[in-house]
PDB file of N, CA and C in Angstrom:
ATOM      1  N   UNK H  39    -191.502   8.781 190.373  1.00  0.00           N
ATOM      2  CA  UNK H  39    -191.894   8.745 189.116  1.00  0.00           C
ATOM      3  C   UNK H  39    -190.890   8.937 188.182  1.00  0.00           C
ATOM      4  N   UNK H  40    -190.803   8.429 187.053  1.00  0.00           N
ATOM      5  CA  UNK H  40    -189.654   8.559 186.079  1.00  0.00           C
ATOM      6  C   UNK H  40    -189.808   9.824 185.371  1.00  0.00           C
ATOM      7  N   UNK H  41    -188.598  10.271 185.056  1.00  0.00           N
ATOM      8  CA  UNK H  41    -188.629  11.548 184.224  1.00  0.00           C
ATOM      9  C   UNK H  41    -188.632  11.264 182.796  1.00  0.00           C
ATOM     10  N   UNK H  42    -189.309  11.984 182.089  1.00  0.00           N
ATOM     11  CA  UNK H  42    -189.472  11.903 180.669  1.00  0.00           C
ATOM     12  C   UNK H  42    -188.337  12.652 179.995  1.00  0.00           C
ATOM     13  N   UNK H  43    -187.607  11.930 179.067  1.00  0.00           N
ATOM     14  CA  UNK H  43    -186.678  12.704 178.415  1.00  0.00           C
ATOM     15  C   UNK H  43    -187.086  13.062 176.886  1.00  0.00           C
ATOM     16  N   UNK H  44    -186.790  14.275 176.709  1.00  0.00           N
ATOM     17  CA  UNK H  44    -187.223  14.922 175.432  1.00  0.00           C
ATOM     18  C   UNK H  44    -185.901  15.322 174.680  1.00  0.00           C
ATOM     19  N   UNK H  45    -186.073  15.195 173.373  1.00  0.00           N
ATOM     20  CA  UNK H  45    -185.034  15.535 172.436  1.00  0.00           C
ATOM     21  C   UNK H  45    -185.455  16.902 171.710  1.00  0.00           C
ATOM     22  N   UNK H  46    -184.446  17.821 171.773  1.00  0.00           N
ATOM     23  CA  UNK H  46    -184.770  18.963 170.832  1.00  0.00           C
ATOM     24  C   UNK H  46    -184.902  18.594 169.412  1.00  0.00           C
ATOM     25  N   UNK H  47    -185.292  19.442 168.496  1.00  0.00           N
ATOM     26  CA  UNK H  47    -185.431  19.348 167.083  1.00  0.00           C
ATOM     27  C   UNK H  47    -184.022  19.093 166.604  1.00  0.00           C
ATOM     28  N   UNK H  48    -183.044  19.745 167.028  1.00  0.00           N
ATOM     29  CA  UNK H  48    -181.714  19.595 166.659  1.00  0.00           C
ATOM     30  C   UNK H  48    -181.087  18.195 167.064  1.00  0.00           C
ATOM     31  N   UNK H  49    -181.443  17.679 168.210  1.00  0.00           N
ATOM     32  CA  UNK H  49    -180.955  16.534 168.514  1.00  0.00           C
ATOM     33  C   UNK H  49    -181.599  15.334 167.752  1.00  0.00           C
ATOM     34  N   UNK H  50    -182.916  15.478 167.534  1.00  0.00           N
ATOM     35  CA  UNK H  50    -183.582  14.427 166.720  1.00  0.00           C
ATOM     36  C   UNK H  50    -182.976  14.414 165.372  1.00  0.00           C
ATOM     37  N   UNK H  51    -182.689  15.489 164.771  1.00  0.00           N
ATOM     38  CA  UNK H  51    -182.009  15.558 163.442  1.00  0.00           C
ATOM     39  C   UNK H  51    -180.710  14.903 163.470  1.00  0.00           C
ATOM     40  N   UNK H  52    -180.095  14.971 164.457  1.00  0.00           N
ATOM     41  CA  UNK H  52    -178.558  14.511 164.475  1.00  0.00           C
ATOM     42  C   UNK H  52    -178.696  12.940 164.971  1.00  0.00           C
ATOM     43  N   UNK H  53    -179.676  12.468 165.512  1.00  0.00           N
ATOM     44  CA  UNK H  53    -179.799  11.027 165.853  1.00  0.00           C
ATOM     45  C   UNK H  53    -179.550  10.081 164.733  1.00  0.00           C
ATOM     46  N   UNK H  54    -178.667   9.095 165.022  1.00  0.00           N
ATOM     47  CA  UNK H  54    -178.323   8.165 163.974  1.00  0.00           C
ATOM     48  C   UNK H  54    -179.704   7.390 163.518  1.00  0.00           C
ATOM     49  N   UNK H  55    -179.680   6.974 162.253  1.00  0.00           N
ATOM     50  CA  UNK H  55    -180.782   6.101 161.646  1.00  0.00           C
ATOM     51  C   UNK H  55    -180.807   4.655 162.469  1.00  0.00           C
ATOM     52  N   UNK H  56    -181.893   4.169 162.681  1.00  0.00           N
ATOM     53  CA  UNK H  56    -181.787   2.870 163.231  1.00  0.00           C
ATOM     54  C   UNK H  56    -181.989   1.821 161.747  1.00  0.00           C
ATOM     55  N   UNK H  57    -181.896   0.617 162.151  1.00  0.00           N
ATOM     56  CA  UNK H  57    -181.781  -0.356 161.055  1.00  0.00           C
ATOM     57  C   UNK H  57    -183.099  -0.268 160.149  1.00  0.00           C
ATOM     58  N   UNK H  58    -184.162  -0.096 160.757  1.00  0.00           N
ATOM     59  CA  UNK H  58    -185.461   0.033 159.984  1.00  0.00           C
ATOM     60  C   UNK H  58    -185.451   1.244 159.148  1.00  0.00           C
ATOM     61  N   UNK H  59    -185.094   2.401 159.703  1.00  0.00           N
ATOM     62  CA  UNK H  59    -185.001   3.667 158.920  1.00  0.00           C
ATOM     63  C   UNK H  59    -184.071   3.487 157.759  1.00  0.00           C
ATOM     64  N   UNK H  60    -182.792   2.891 158.074  1.00  0.00           N
ATOM     65  CA  UNK H  60    -181.898   2.706 157.006  1.00  0.00           C
ATOM     66  C   UNK H  60    -182.456   1.897 155.819  1.00  0.00           C
ATOM     67  N   UNK H  61    -183.143   0.695 156.114  1.00  0.00           N
ATOM     68  CA  UNK H  61    -183.765  -0.193 155.245  1.00  0.00           C
ATOM     69  C   UNK H  61    -184.790   0.662 154.389  1.00  0.00           C
ATOM     70  N   UNK H  62    -185.551   1.412 154.960  1.00  0.00           N
ATOM     71  CA  UNK H  62    -186.516   2.206 154.287  1.00  0.00           C
ATOM     72  C   UNK H  62    -185.688   3.309 153.348  1.00  0.00           C
ATOM     73  N   UNK H  63    -184.739   3.767 153.902  1.00  0.00           N
ATOM     74  CA  UNK H  63    -184.012   4.761 153.002  1.00  0.00           C
ATOM     75  C   UNK H  63    -183.346   4.101 151.671  1.00  0.00           C
ATOM     76  N   UNK H  64    -182.712   2.871 151.945  1.00  0.00           N
ATOM     77  CA  UNK H  64    -182.118   2.201 150.851  1.00  0.00           C
ATOM     78  C   UNK H  64    -183.180   1.982 149.725  1.00  0.00           C
ATOM     79  N   UNK H  65    -184.504   1.528 150.238  1.00  0.00           N
ATOM     80  CA  UNK H  65    -185.559   1.356 149.349  1.00  0.00           C
ATOM     81  C   UNK H  65    -185.800   2.494 148.554  1.00  0.00           C
ATOM     82  N   UNK H  66    -185.988   3.712 149.223  1.00  0.00           N
ATOM     83  CA  UNK H  66    -186.398   4.887 148.673  1.00  0.00           C
ATOM     84  C   UNK H  66    -185.322   5.449 147.558  1.00  0.00           C
ATOM     85  N   UNK H  67    -184.086   4.874 147.766  1.00  0.00           N
ATOM     86  CA  UNK H  67    -182.925   5.414 146.914  1.00  0.00           C
ATOM     87  C   UNK H  67    -182.881   4.613 145.677  1.00  0.00           C
ATOM     88  N   UNK H  68    -183.610   3.609 145.331  1.00  0.00           N
ATOM     89  CA  UNK H  68    -183.586   2.693 144.165  1.00  0.00           C
ATOM     90  C   UNK H  68    -183.931   3.623 142.971  1.00  0.00           C
ATOM     91  N   UNK H  69    -183.011   3.546 142.105  1.00  0.00           N
ATOM     92  CA  UNK H  69    -183.205   4.426 140.839  1.00  0.00           C
ATOM     93  C   UNK H  69    -183.147   3.603 139.467  1.00  0.00           C
ATOM     94  N   UNK H  70    -183.545   4.256 138.488  1.00  0.00           N
ATOM     95  CA  UNK H  70    -183.627   3.554 137.133  1.00  0.00           C
ATOM     96  C   UNK H  70    -182.350   3.617 136.430  1.00  0.00           C
ATOM     97  N   UNK H  71    -181.542   4.633 136.581  1.00  0.00           N
ATOM     98  CA  UNK H  71    -180.116   4.707 136.025  1.00  0.00           C
ATOM     99  C   UNK H  71    -179.044   4.050 136.641  1.00  0.00           C
ATOM    100  N   UNK H  72    -178.340   3.179 136.089  1.00  0.00           N
ATOM    101  CA  UNK H  72    -177.200   2.691 136.693  1.00  0.00           C
ATOM    102  C   UNK H  72    -176.200   3.481 137.401  1.00  0.00           C
ATOM    103  N   UNK H  73    -175.945   4.640 136.476  1.00  0.00           N
ATOM    104  CA  UNK H  73    -175.009   5.645 137.025  1.00  0.00           C
ATOM    105  C   UNK H  73    -175.330   6.167 138.272  1.00  0.00           C
ATOM    106  N   UNK H  74    -176.667   6.481 138.503  1.00  0.00           N
ATOM    107  CA  UNK H  74    -177.186   7.035 139.948  1.00  0.00           C
ATOM    108  C   UNK H  74    -176.994   6.071 140.921  1.00  0.00           C
ATOM    109  N   UNK H  75    -177.271   4.751 140.631  1.00  0.00           N
ATOM    110  CA  UNK H  75    -177.196   3.473 141.590  1.00  0.00           C
ATOM    111  C   UNK H  75    -175.711   3.488 141.857  1.00  0.00           C
ATOM    112  N   UNK H  76    -174.755   3.680 141.157  1.00  0.00           N
ATOM    113  CA  UNK H  76    -173.341   3.617 141.590  1.00  0.00           C
ATOM    114  C   UNK H  76    -172.964   4.560 142.701  1.00  0.00           C
ATOM    115  N   UNK H  77    -173.350   5.846 142.372  1.00  0.00           N
ATOM    116  CA  UNK H  77    -173.132   7.009 143.481  1.00  0.00           C
ATOM    117  C   UNK H  77    -173.804   6.571 144.547  1.00  0.00           C
ATOM    118  N   UNK H  78    -175.085   6.205 144.586  1.00  0.00           N
ATOM    119  CA  UNK H  78    -175.849   5.941 145.778  1.00  0.00           C
ATOM    120  C   UNK H  78    -175.326   4.599 146.574  1.00  0.00           C
ATOM    121  N   UNK H  79    -174.838   3.654 145.868  1.00  0.00           N
ATOM    122  CA  UNK H  79    -174.218   2.370 146.498  1.00  0.00           C
ATOM    123  C   UNK H  79    -172.922   2.871 147.236  1.00  0.00           C
ATOM    124  N   UNK H  80    -172.072   3.613 146.479  1.00  0.00           N
ATOM    125  CA  UNK H  80    -170.887   3.971 147.211  1.00  0.00           C
ATOM    126  C   UNK H  80    -171.252   4.997 148.354  1.00  0.00           C
ATOM    127  N   UNK H  81    -172.190   5.826 148.208  1.00  0.00           N
ATOM    128  CA  UNK H  81    -172.689   6.703 149.512  1.00  0.00           C
ATOM    129  C   UNK H  81    -172.945   5.866 150.716  1.00  0.00           C
ATOM    130  N   UNK H  82    -173.915   4.855 150.472  1.00  0.00           N
ATOM    131  CA  UNK H  82    -174.277   3.879 151.575  1.00  0.00           C
ATOM    132  C   UNK H  82    -172.995   3.187 152.076  1.00  0.00           C
ATOM    133  N   UNK H  83    -172.083   2.680 151.257  1.00  0.00           N
ATOM    134  CA  UNK H  83    -170.967   1.823 151.622  1.00  0.00           C
ATOM    135  C   UNK H  83    -170.138   2.721 152.594  1.00  0.00           C
ATOM    136  N   UNK H  84    -170.010   3.968 152.217  1.00  0.00           N
ATOM    137  CA  UNK H  84    -169.063   4.855 153.151  1.00  0.00           C
ATOM    138  C   UNK H  84    -169.830   5.478 154.274  1.00  0.00           C
ATOM    139  N   UNK H  85    -171.050   5.793 154.255  1.00  0.00           N
ATOM    140  CA  UNK H  85    -171.641   6.618 155.356  1.00  0.00           C
ATOM    141  C   UNK H  85    -172.765   5.876 155.994  1.00  0.00           C
ATOM    142  N   UNK H  86    -173.053   4.710 155.590  1.00  0.00           N
ATOM    143  CA  UNK H  86    -174.342   4.125 156.317  1.00  0.00           C
ATOM    144  C   UNK H  86    -174.340   3.988 157.768  1.00  0.00           C
ATOM    145  N   UNK H  87    -173.226   3.883 158.553  1.00  0.00           N
ATOM    146  CA  UNK H  87    -173.239   3.659 159.909  1.00  0.00           C
ATOM    147  C   UNK H  87    -173.205   4.970 160.653  1.00  0.00           C
ATOM    148  N   UNK H  88    -173.197   6.220 159.797  1.00  0.00           N
ATOM    149  CA  UNK H  88    -173.116   7.428 160.360  1.00  0.00           C
ATOM    150  C   UNK H  88    -174.265   8.432 160.002  1.00  0.00           C
ATOM    151  N   UNK H  89    -175.099   7.882 159.091  1.00  0.00           N
ATOM    152  CA  UNK H  89    -176.275   8.585 158.751  1.00  0.00           C
ATOM    153  C   UNK H  89    -177.379   8.977 159.775  1.00  0.00           C
ATOM    154  N   UNK H  90    -177.784  10.222 159.746  1.00  0.00           N
ATOM    155  CA  UNK H  90    -178.767  10.686 160.662  1.00  0.00           C
ATOM    156  C   UNK H  90    -179.934  11.138 160.064  1.00  0.00           C
ATOM    157  N   UNK H  91    -181.073  11.562 160.778  1.00  0.00           N
ATOM    158  CA  UNK H  91    -182.297  11.943 160.207  1.00  0.00           C
ATOM    159  C   UNK H  91    -182.089  12.962 159.311  1.00  0.00           C
ATOM    160  N   UNK H  92    -181.171  14.030 159.618  1.00  0.00           N
ATOM    161  CA  UNK H  92    -180.937  15.083 158.711  1.00  0.00           C
ATOM    162  C   UNK H  92    -180.539  14.661 157.351  1.00  0.00           C
ATOM    163  N   UNK H  93    -179.627  13.754 157.222  1.00  0.00           N
ATOM    164  CA  UNK H  93    -179.060  13.062 156.066  1.00  0.00           C
ATOM    165  C   UNK H  93    -180.273  12.511 155.298  1.00  0.00           C
ATOM    166  N   UNK H  94    -181.153  11.876 156.031  1.00  0.00           N
ATOM    167  CA  UNK H  94    -182.160  11.227 155.405  1.00  0.00           C
ATOM    168  C   UNK H  94    -183.049  12.173 154.631  1.00  0.00           C
ATOM    169  N   UNK H  95    -183.450  13.339 155.390  1.00  0.00           N
ATOM    170  CA  UNK H  95    -184.250  14.297 154.701  1.00  0.00           C
ATOM    171  C   UNK H  95    -183.682  14.866 153.574  1.00  0.00           C
ATOM    172  N   UNK H  96    -182.234  15.065 153.471  1.00  0.00           N
ATOM    173  CA  UNK H  96    -181.557  15.751 152.360  1.00  0.00           C
ATOM    174  C   UNK H  96    -181.664  14.712 151.266  1.00  0.00           C
ATOM    175  N   UNK H  97    -181.325  13.445 151.553  1.00  0.00           N
ATOM    176  CA  UNK H  97    -181.257  12.357 150.601  1.00  0.00           C
ATOM    177  C   UNK H  97    -182.792  12.180 149.897  1.00  0.00           C
ATOM    178  N   UNK H  98    -183.710  12.353 150.715  1.00  0.00           N
ATOM    179  CA  UNK H  98    -185.193  12.231 150.283  1.00  0.00           C
ATOM    180  C   UNK H  98    -185.445  13.337 149.220  1.00  0.00           C
ATOM    181  N   UNK H  99    -184.992  14.489 149.638  1.00  0.00           N
ATOM    182  CA  UNK H  99    -185.323  15.537 148.735  1.00  0.00           C
ATOM    183  C   UNK H  99    -184.633  15.434 147.271  1.00  0.00           C
ATOM    184  N   UNK H 100    -183.376  14.746 147.465  1.00  0.00           N
ATOM    185  CA  UNK H 100    -182.787  14.459 146.078  1.00  0.00           C
ATOM    186  C   UNK H 100    -183.452  13.398 145.385  1.00  0.00           C
ATOM    187  N   UNK H 101    -183.962  12.369 146.114  1.00  0.00           N
ATOM    188  CA  UNK H 101    -184.566  11.362 145.469  1.00  0.00           C
ATOM    189  C   UNK H 101    -185.903  11.750 144.778  1.00  0.00           C
ATOM    190  N   UNK H 102    -186.406  12.870 145.072  1.00  0.00           N
ATOM    191  CA  UNK H 102    -187.616  13.289 144.392  1.00  0.00           C
ATOM    192  C   UNK H 102    -187.351  13.740 143.054  1.00  0.00           C
ATOM    193  N   UNK H 103    -186.168  14.097 142.736  1.00  0.00           N
ATOM    194  CA  UNK H 103    -185.659  14.417 141.279  1.00  0.00           C
ATOM    195  C   UNK H 103    -185.917  13.236 140.341  1.00  0.00           C
ATOM    196  N   UNK H 104    -186.091  13.672 139.135  1.00  0.00           N
ATOM    197  CA  UNK H 104    -185.942  12.623 138.043  1.00  0.00           C
ATOM    198  C   UNK H 104    -184.514  12.014 137.988  1.00  0.00           C
ATOM    199  N   UNK H 105    -184.403  10.979 137.304  1.00  0.00           N
ATOM    200  CA  UNK H 105    -183.129  10.242 137.240  1.00  0.00           C
ATOM    201  C   UNK H 105    -182.163  11.267 136.420  1.00  0.00           C
ATOM    202  N   UNK H 106    -182.474  11.901 135.461  1.00  0.00           N
ATOM    203  CA  UNK H 106    -181.623  12.771 134.711  1.00  0.00           C
ATOM    204  C   UNK H 106    -181.223  14.053 135.439  1.00  0.00           C
ATOM    205  N   UNK H 107    -182.207  14.665 136.200  1.00  0.00           N
ATOM    206  CA  UNK H 107    -181.858  15.781 137.020  1.00  0.00           C
ATOM    207  C   UNK H 107    -180.998  15.422 138.167  1.00  0.00           C
ATOM    208  N   UNK H 108    -181.207  14.268 138.746  1.00  0.00           N
ATOM    209  CA  UNK H 108    -180.170  13.817 139.876  1.00  0.00           C
ATOM    210  C   UNK H 108    -178.822  13.557 139.284  1.00  0.00           C
ATOM    211  N   UNK H 109    -178.680  12.976 138.150  1.00  0.00           N
ATOM    212  CA  UNK H 109    -177.240  12.672 137.516  1.00  0.00           C
ATOM    213  C   UNK H 109    -176.638  13.945 137.172  1.00  0.00           C
ATOM    214  N   UNK H 110    -177.376  14.928 136.661  1.00  0.00           N
ATOM    215  CA  UNK H 110    -176.799  16.320 136.375  1.00  0.00           C
ATOM    216  C   UNK H 110    -176.195  16.918 137.684  1.00  0.00           C
ATOM    217  N   UNK H 111    -176.853  16.769 138.857  1.00  0.00           N
ATOM    218  CA  UNK H 111    -176.235  17.302 140.073  1.00  0.00           C
ATOM    219  C   UNK H 111    -175.144  16.484 140.410  1.00  0.00           C
ATOM    220  N   UNK H 112    -175.217  15.108 140.377  1.00  0.00           N
ATOM    221  CA  UNK H 112    -174.069  14.289 140.746  1.00  0.00           C
ATOM    222  C   UNK H 112    -172.840  14.500 140.036  1.00  0.00           C
ATOM    223  N   UNK H 113    -173.070  14.723 138.696  1.00  0.00           N
ATOM    224  CA  UNK H 113    -171.984  15.061 137.826  1.00  0.00           C
ATOM    225  C   UNK H 113    -171.359  16.547 137.620  1.00  0.00           C
ATOM    226  N   UNK H 114    -172.018  17.206 138.442  1.00  0.00           N
ATOM    227  CA  UNK H 114    -171.807  18.707 138.640  1.00  0.00           C
ATOM    228  C   UNK H 114    -172.093  19.374 137.269  1.00  0.00           C
ATOM    229  N   UNK H 115    -173.001  18.878 136.546  1.00  0.00           N
ATOM    230  CA  UNK H 115    -173.444  19.657 135.516  1.00  0.00           C
ATOM    231  C   UNK H 115    -174.244  20.800 135.721  1.00  0.00           C
ATOM    232  N   UNK H 116    -174.781  20.805 137.152  1.00  0.00           N
ATOM    233  CA  UNK H 116    -175.594  21.881 137.578  1.00  0.00           C
ATOM    234  C   UNK H 116    -175.582  21.815 139.050  1.00  0.00           C
ATOM    235  N   UNK H 117    -176.056  22.754 139.786  1.00  0.00           N
ATOM    236  CA  UNK H 117    -176.204  22.910 141.212  1.00  0.00           C
ATOM    237  C   UNK H 117    -177.485  22.859 141.634  1.00  0.00           C
ATOM    238  N   UNK H 118    -177.997  22.594 142.923  1.00  0.00           N
ATOM    239  CA  UNK H 118    -179.237  22.768 143.458  1.00  0.00           C
ATOM    240  C   UNK H 118    -179.695  24.113 143.350  1.00  0.00           C
ATOM    241  N   UNK H 119    -181.032  24.377 142.829  1.00  0.00           N
ATOM    242  CA  UNK H 119    -181.587  25.646 142.855  1.00  0.00           C
ATOM    243  C   UNK H 119    -183.028  25.654 143.495  1.00  0.00           C
ATOM    244  N   UNK H 120    -183.580  26.839 143.793  1.00  0.00           N
ATOM    245  CA  UNK H 120    -184.845  27.009 144.423  1.00  0.00           C
ATOM    246  C   UNK H 120    -184.903  26.308 145.624  1.00  0.00           C
ATOM    247  N   UNK H 121    -186.079  25.543 145.926  1.00  0.00           N
ATOM    248  CA  UNK H 121    -186.335  24.962 147.168  1.00  0.00           C
ATOM    249  C   UNK H 121    -185.424  23.903 147.395  1.00  0.00           C
ATOM    250  N   UNK H 122    -184.632  23.431 146.495  1.00  0.00           N
ATOM    251  CA  UNK H 122    -183.663  22.229 146.758  1.00  0.00           C
ATOM    252  C   UNK H 122    -182.356  22.870 147.110  1.00  0.00           C
ATOM    253  N   UNK H 123    -182.055  24.163 146.873  1.00  0.00           N
ATOM    254  CA  UNK H 123    -180.967  24.718 147.502  1.00  0.00           C
ATOM    255  C   UNK H 123    -180.993  24.965 149.063  1.00  0.00           C
ATOM    256  N   UNK H 124    -180.773  23.906 149.900  1.00  0.00           N
ATOM    257  CA  UNK H 124    -180.779  24.014 151.102  1.00  0.00           C
ATOM    258  C   UNK H 124    -179.380  23.404 151.690  1.00  0.00           C
ATOM    259  N   UNK H 125    -178.933  23.764 152.969  1.00  0.00           N
ATOM    260  CA  UNK H 125    -177.762  23.252 153.476  1.00  0.00           C
ATOM    261  C   UNK H 125    -177.632  21.804 153.670  1.00  0.00           C
ATOM    262  N   UNK H 126    -178.768  21.118 153.931  1.00  0.00           N
ATOM    263  CA  UNK H 126    -178.800  19.708 154.135  1.00  0.00           C
ATOM    264  C   UNK H 126    -178.506  18.954 152.842  1.00  0.00           C
ATOM    265  N   UNK H 127    -179.281  19.615 151.894  1.00  0.00           N
ATOM    266  CA  UNK H 127    -179.279  19.076 150.410  1.00  0.00           C
ATOM    267  C   UNK H 127    -177.772  19.177 149.936  1.00  0.00           C
ATOM    268  N   UNK H 128    -177.203  20.307 150.144  1.00  0.00           N
ATOM    269  CA  UNK H 128    -175.903  20.449 149.566  1.00  0.00           C
ATOM    270  C   UNK H 128    -174.949  19.524 150.419  1.00  0.00           C
ATOM    271  N   UNK H 129    -175.070  19.416 151.658  1.00  0.00           N
ATOM    272  CA  UNK H 129    -174.201  18.491 152.485  1.00  0.00           C
ATOM    273  C   UNK H 129    -174.322  16.977 151.932  1.00  0.00           C
ATOM    274  N   UNK H 130    -175.519  16.620 151.772  1.00  0.00           N
ATOM    275  CA  UNK H 130    -175.691  15.102 151.078  1.00  0.00           C
ATOM    276  C   UNK H 130    -175.253  15.010 149.700  1.00  0.00           C
ATOM    277  N   UNK H 131    -175.444  16.010 148.980  1.00  0.00           N
ATOM    278  CA  UNK H 131    -174.934  16.081 147.666  1.00  0.00           C
ATOM    279  C   UNK H 131    -173.286  15.996 147.597  1.00  0.00           C
ATOM    280  N   UNK H 132    -172.755  16.793 148.498  1.00  0.00           N
ATOM    281  CA  UNK H 132    -171.258  16.816 148.662  1.00  0.00           C
ATOM    282  C   UNK H 132    -170.730  15.197 148.999  1.00  0.00           C
ATOM    283  N   UNK H 133    -171.751  14.517 149.935  1.00  0.00           N
ATOM    284  CA  UNK H 133    -171.153  13.361 150.306  1.00  0.00           C
ATOM    285  C   UNK H 133    -171.404  12.386 149.139  1.00  0.00           C
ATOM    286  N   UNK H 134    -172.386  12.515 148.382  1.00  0.00           N
ATOM    287  CA  UNK H 134    -172.644  11.551 147.110  1.00  0.00           C
ATOM    288  C   UNK H 134    -171.549  11.799 146.222  1.00  0.00           C
ATOM    289  N   UNK H 135    -171.202  13.109 145.920  1.00  0.00           N
ATOM    290  CA  UNK H 135    -170.182  13.344 144.924  1.00  0.00           C
ATOM    291  C   UNK H 135    -168.634  13.043 145.386  1.00  0.00           C
ATOM    292  N   UNK H 136    -168.515  12.845 146.589  1.00  0.00           N
ATOM    293  CA  UNK H 136    -167.218  12.537 147.254  1.00  0.00           C
ATOM    294  C   UNK H 136    -166.559  11.312 146.604  1.00  0.00           C
ATOM    295  N   UNK H 137    -165.378  11.525 146.088  1.00  0.00           N
ATOM    296  CA  UNK H 137    -164.608  10.334 145.470  1.00  0.00           C
ATOM    297  C   UNK H 137    -163.272  10.231 146.164  1.00  0.00           C
ATOM    298  N   UNK H 138    -162.842   8.949 146.302  1.00  0.00           N
ATOM    299  CA  UNK H 138    -161.561   8.811 146.762  1.00  0.00           C
ATOM    300  C   UNK H 138    -160.492   9.177 145.953  1.00  0.00           C
ATOM    301  N   UNK H 139    -159.387   9.587 146.504  1.00  0.00           N
ATOM    302  CA  UNK H 139    -158.212   9.991 145.650  1.00  0.00           C
ATOM    303  C   UNK H 139    -157.717   8.886 144.932  1.00  0.00           C
ATOM    304  N   UNK H 140    -157.172   8.953 143.749  1.00  0.00           N
ATOM    305  CA  UNK H 140    -156.647   7.843 143.086  1.00  0.00           C
ATOM    306  C   UNK H 140    -155.415   7.323 143.699  1.00  0.00           C
ATOM    307  N   UNK H 141    -155.220   6.061 143.752  1.00  0.00           N
ATOM    308  CA  UNK H 141    -154.010   5.306 144.302  1.00  0.00           C
ATOM    309  C   UNK H 141    -152.866   5.859 143.606  1.00  0.00           C
ATOM    310  N   UNK H 142    -151.851   5.952 144.433  1.00  0.00           N
ATOM    311  CA  UNK H 142    -150.464   6.310 143.928  1.00  0.00           C
ATOM    312  C   UNK H 142    -149.966   4.929 143.180  1.00  0.00           C
ATOM    313  N   UNK H 143    -149.225   4.990 142.154  1.00  0.00           N
ATOM    314  CA  UNK H 143    -148.592   3.881 141.473  1.00  0.00           C
ATOM    315  C   UNK H 143    -147.633   3.100 142.501  1.00  0.00           C
ATOM    316  N   UNK H 144    -147.682   1.833 142.506  1.00  0.00           N
ATOM    317  CA  UNK H 144    -146.646   1.171 143.403  1.00  0.00           C
ATOM    318  C   UNK H 144    -145.263   1.192 142.794  1.00  0.00           C
TER     319      UNK H 144
END
């Protein structure tokens, strides 16, 4: 008989998102403010191939915010508070805020 493989909760959270899950996440992240969309677009272009279920959970928590509250977090006008102040949300927020260093003049 075949052996059933089971994943621990930690392994499931670290599993990469499949194409369908990524598509759903993209759809969930559609926003009404262009500024938020720019942060999110850059996030997906950088990290899409390495996103895990854990990242998706953190991003979903951020997407529950209003556009203005999300923008305040992205622009560092404020930091996560209360139930939103979790390690996974802080990790994803750091990824969203990440900006490339400016190019050196040639």
